[in-house]
Coordinates of C-alpha atoms in Angstrom, one line a residue:
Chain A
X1 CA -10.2 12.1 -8.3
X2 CA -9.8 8.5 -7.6
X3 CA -11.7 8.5 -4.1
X4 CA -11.6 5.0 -2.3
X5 CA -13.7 5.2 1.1
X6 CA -13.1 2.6 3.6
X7 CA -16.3 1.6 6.5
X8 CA -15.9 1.3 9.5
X9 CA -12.4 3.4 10.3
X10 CA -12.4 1.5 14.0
X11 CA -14.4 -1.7 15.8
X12 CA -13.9 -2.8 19.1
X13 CA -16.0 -6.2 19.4
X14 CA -15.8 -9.8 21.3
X15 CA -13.9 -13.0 20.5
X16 CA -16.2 -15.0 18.2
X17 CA -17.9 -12.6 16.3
X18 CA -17.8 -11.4 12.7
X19 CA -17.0 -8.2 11.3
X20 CA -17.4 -6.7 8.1
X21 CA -15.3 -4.0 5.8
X22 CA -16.6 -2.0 3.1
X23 CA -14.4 -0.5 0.4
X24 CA -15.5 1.9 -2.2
X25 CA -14.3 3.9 -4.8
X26 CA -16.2 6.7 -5.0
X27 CA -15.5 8.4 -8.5
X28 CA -14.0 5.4 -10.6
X29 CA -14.6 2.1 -11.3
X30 CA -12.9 -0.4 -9.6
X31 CA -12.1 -3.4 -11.7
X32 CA -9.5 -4.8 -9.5
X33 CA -9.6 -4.0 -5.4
X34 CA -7.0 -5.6 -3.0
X35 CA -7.1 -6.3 0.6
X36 CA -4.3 -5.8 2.9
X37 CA -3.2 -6.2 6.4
X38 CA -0.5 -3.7 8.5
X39 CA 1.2 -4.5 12.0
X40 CA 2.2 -1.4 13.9
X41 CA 5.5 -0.2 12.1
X42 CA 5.6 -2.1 9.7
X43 CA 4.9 -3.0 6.0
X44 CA 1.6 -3.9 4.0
X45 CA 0.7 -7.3 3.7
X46 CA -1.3 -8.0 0.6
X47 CA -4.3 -10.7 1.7
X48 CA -6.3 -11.0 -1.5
X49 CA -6.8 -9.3 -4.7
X50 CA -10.3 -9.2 -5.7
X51 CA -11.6 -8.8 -9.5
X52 CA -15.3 -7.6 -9.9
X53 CA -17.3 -10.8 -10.7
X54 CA -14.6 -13.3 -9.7
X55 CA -13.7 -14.9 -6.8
X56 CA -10.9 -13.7 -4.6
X57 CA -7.3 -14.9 -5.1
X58 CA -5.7 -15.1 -2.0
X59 CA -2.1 -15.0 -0.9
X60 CA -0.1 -18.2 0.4
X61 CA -1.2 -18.0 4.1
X62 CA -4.4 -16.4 4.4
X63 CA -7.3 -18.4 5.3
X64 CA -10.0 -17.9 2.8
X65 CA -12.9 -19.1 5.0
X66 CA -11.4 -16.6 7.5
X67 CA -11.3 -13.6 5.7
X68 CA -14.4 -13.8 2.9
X69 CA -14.0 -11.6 0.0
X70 CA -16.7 -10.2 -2.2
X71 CA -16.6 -8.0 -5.2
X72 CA -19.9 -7.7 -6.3
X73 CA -19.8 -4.1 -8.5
X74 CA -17.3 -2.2 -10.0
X75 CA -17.5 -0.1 -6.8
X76 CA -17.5 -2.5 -3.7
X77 CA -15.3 -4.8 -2.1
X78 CA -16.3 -6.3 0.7
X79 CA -14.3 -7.9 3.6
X80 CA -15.8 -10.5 6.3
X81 CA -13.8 -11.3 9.6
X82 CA -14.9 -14.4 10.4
X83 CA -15.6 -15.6 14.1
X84 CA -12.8 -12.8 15.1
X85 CA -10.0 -13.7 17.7
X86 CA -7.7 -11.1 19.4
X87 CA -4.9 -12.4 16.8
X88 CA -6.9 -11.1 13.9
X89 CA -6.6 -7.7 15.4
X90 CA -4.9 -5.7 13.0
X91 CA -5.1 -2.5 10.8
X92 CA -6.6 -3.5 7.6
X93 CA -6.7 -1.5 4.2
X94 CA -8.1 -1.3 1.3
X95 CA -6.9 -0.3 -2.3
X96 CA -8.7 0.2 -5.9
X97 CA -7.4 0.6 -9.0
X98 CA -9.0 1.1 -12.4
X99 CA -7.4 -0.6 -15.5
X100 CA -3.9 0.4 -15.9
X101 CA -4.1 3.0 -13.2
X102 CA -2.3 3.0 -10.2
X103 CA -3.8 1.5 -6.4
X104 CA -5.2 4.0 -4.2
X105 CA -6.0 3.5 -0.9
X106 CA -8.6 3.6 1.4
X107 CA -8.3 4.9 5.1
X108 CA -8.3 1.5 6.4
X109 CA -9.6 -0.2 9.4
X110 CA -8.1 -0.4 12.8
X111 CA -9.6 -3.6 14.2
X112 CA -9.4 -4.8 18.0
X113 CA -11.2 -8.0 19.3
X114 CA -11.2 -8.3 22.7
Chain B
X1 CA 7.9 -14.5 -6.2
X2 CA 8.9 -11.0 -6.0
X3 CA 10.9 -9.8 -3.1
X4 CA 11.9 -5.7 -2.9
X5 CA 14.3 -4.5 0.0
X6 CA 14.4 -1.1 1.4
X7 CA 17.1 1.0 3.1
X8 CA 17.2 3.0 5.5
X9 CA 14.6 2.1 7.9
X10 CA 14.5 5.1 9.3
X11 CA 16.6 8.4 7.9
X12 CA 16.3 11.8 10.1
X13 CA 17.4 15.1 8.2
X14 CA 17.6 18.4 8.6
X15 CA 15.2 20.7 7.1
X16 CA 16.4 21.9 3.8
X17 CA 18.3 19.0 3.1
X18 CA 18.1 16.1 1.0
X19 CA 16.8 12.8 1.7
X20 CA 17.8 9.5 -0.9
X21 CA 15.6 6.2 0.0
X22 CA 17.1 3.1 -1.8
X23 CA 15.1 0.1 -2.8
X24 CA 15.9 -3.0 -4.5
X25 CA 13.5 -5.7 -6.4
X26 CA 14.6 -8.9 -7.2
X27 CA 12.1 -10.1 -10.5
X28 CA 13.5 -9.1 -13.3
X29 CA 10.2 -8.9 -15.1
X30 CA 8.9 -6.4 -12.8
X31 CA 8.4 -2.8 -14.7
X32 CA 6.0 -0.5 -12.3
X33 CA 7.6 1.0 -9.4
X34 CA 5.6 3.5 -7.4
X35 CA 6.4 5.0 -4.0
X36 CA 3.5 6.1 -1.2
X37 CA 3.9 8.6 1.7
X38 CA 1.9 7.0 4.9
X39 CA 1.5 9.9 7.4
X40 CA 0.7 7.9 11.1
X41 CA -2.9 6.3 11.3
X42 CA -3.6 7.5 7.4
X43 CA -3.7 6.1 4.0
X44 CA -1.0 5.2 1.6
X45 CA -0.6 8.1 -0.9
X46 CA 1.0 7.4 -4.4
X47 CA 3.3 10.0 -4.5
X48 CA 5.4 9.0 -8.0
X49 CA 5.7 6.4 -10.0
X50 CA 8.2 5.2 -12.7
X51 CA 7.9 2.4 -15.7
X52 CA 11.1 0.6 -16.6
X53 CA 11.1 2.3 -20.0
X54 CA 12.3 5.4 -18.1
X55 CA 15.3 6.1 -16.2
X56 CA 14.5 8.8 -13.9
X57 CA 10.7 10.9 -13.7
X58 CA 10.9 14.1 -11.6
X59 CA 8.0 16.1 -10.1
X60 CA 8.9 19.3 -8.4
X61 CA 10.9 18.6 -5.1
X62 CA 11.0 14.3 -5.7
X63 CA 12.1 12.5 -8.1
X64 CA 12.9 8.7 -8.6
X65 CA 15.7 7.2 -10.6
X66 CA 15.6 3.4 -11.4
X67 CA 18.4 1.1 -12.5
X68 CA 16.8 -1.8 -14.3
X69 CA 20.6 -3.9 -14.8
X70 CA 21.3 -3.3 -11.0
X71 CA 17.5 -3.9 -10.4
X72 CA 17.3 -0.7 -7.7
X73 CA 15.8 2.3 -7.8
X74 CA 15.7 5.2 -5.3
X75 CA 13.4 8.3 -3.9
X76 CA 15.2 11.5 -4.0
X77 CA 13.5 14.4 -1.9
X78 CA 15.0 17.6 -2.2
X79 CA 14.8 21.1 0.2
X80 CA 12.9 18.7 2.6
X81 CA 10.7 19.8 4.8
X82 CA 9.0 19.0 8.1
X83 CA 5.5 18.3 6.7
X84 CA 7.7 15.5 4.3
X85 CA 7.5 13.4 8.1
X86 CA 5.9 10.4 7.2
X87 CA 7.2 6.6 6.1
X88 CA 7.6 6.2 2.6
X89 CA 7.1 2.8 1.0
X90 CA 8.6 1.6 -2.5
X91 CA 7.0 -1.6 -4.2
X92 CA 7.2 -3.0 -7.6
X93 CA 5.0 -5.0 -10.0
X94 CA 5.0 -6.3 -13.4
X95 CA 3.0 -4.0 -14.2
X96 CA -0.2 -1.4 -12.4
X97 CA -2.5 -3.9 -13.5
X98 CA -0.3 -6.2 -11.2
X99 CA -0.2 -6.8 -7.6
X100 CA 2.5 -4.7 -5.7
X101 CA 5.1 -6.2 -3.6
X102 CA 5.9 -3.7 -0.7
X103 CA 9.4 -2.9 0.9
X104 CA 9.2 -2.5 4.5
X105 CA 9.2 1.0 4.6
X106 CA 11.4 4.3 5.8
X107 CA 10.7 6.4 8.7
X108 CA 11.8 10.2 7.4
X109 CA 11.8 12.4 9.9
X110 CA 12.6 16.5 8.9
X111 CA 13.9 18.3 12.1
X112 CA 13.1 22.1 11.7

């Protein structure tokens, strides 16, 4: 149990563009999803926790017309890059929880904009 | 706002041996401390998880003891072995219906 898929697992795409995440939990429902963001050996970043039906709160630093959050049902959490530049290249990662249960994660999202 | 520090960065044992990550947390009112296992390009994976209403929580070969005065608590991994390769995170909350706070992570590495 508690299944959280995370689409697409890799992009590759220009400078400029916009890419989007998907995160689902599969087998629960997901009334709180976070977003976070890793650098090679080192630590998770939390972005934004998202509750289902509320807007996103983000974390001191991220840009929230940057990364657009939505979390529409109690099983999807989107993620929107927006207008991509080589520094947002990153592994991001997903994670769901279901009240008073504990985070699991997706498989996250190695990003690279070239 | 919360901050939790993590020693060693990296710990390399033998297999068979024991392995004792350390992590501290500095908000008081935190009570939810879980640890994830990270295996290289893969997910997170809870492995345990302790609320501050218990001192230690065991579950075959790891266990985790906290310390709520000193505000630390610690991974214990017994008989280790080379499939226990991987970097363990601790974090803490107030609570799993709270946002975690990461440490920075342990690089374990079990030499056969």
């Amino acid at each position: 149990g508690a299944v959280v898929s995370q689409h697409p697992s890799w992009v590759i795409c220009k400078s400029g563009t916009s890419v989007k995440i998907e995160c689902r939990s599969l087998d629960f429902q997901a009334t709180t999803m976070f977003w976070y963001r890793q650098f090679p050996k080192q630590s998770l970043m939390l972005m934004a926790t998202s509750n289902e039906g509320s807007k996103a709160t983000y974390e001191q630093g991220v840009e929230k017309d940057k990364f657009l959050i939505n979390h529409a049902s109690l099983t999807l959490s989107t993620l929107t890059v927006t207008s991509a530049h080589p520094e947002d290249s990153s592994f991001y990662i997903c994670s769901a929880r279901a009240i008073g249960q504990p985070q699991h994660f997706g498989d996250g999202t190695r990003l690279s904009i070239l | 706002g919360e901050n939790v520090e993590q020693h060693p960065s990296t710990l390399s044992v033998q297999e068979g041996d024991s392995a004792v990550i350390k992590c501290t947390y500095s908000d008081s009112a935190s009570n939810y401390f879980p640890w994830y296992k990270q295996e290289l390009g893969k997910r997170p994976q809870l492995i345990i998880d302790i609320r501050s209403n218990v001192g230690e929580k065991k579950d075959q070969r790891i266990a985790v003891t906290l310390n709520k005065t000193a505000k630390h608590f610690s991974l214990h991994i017994t008989e280790t072995q080379p499939e226990d390769s991987a970097v363990y995170f601790c974090a803490a909350s107030k609570g799993s219906n709270y946002k975690l706070t990461f440490g920075k992570g342990t690089l374990l590495t079990v030499n056969p």
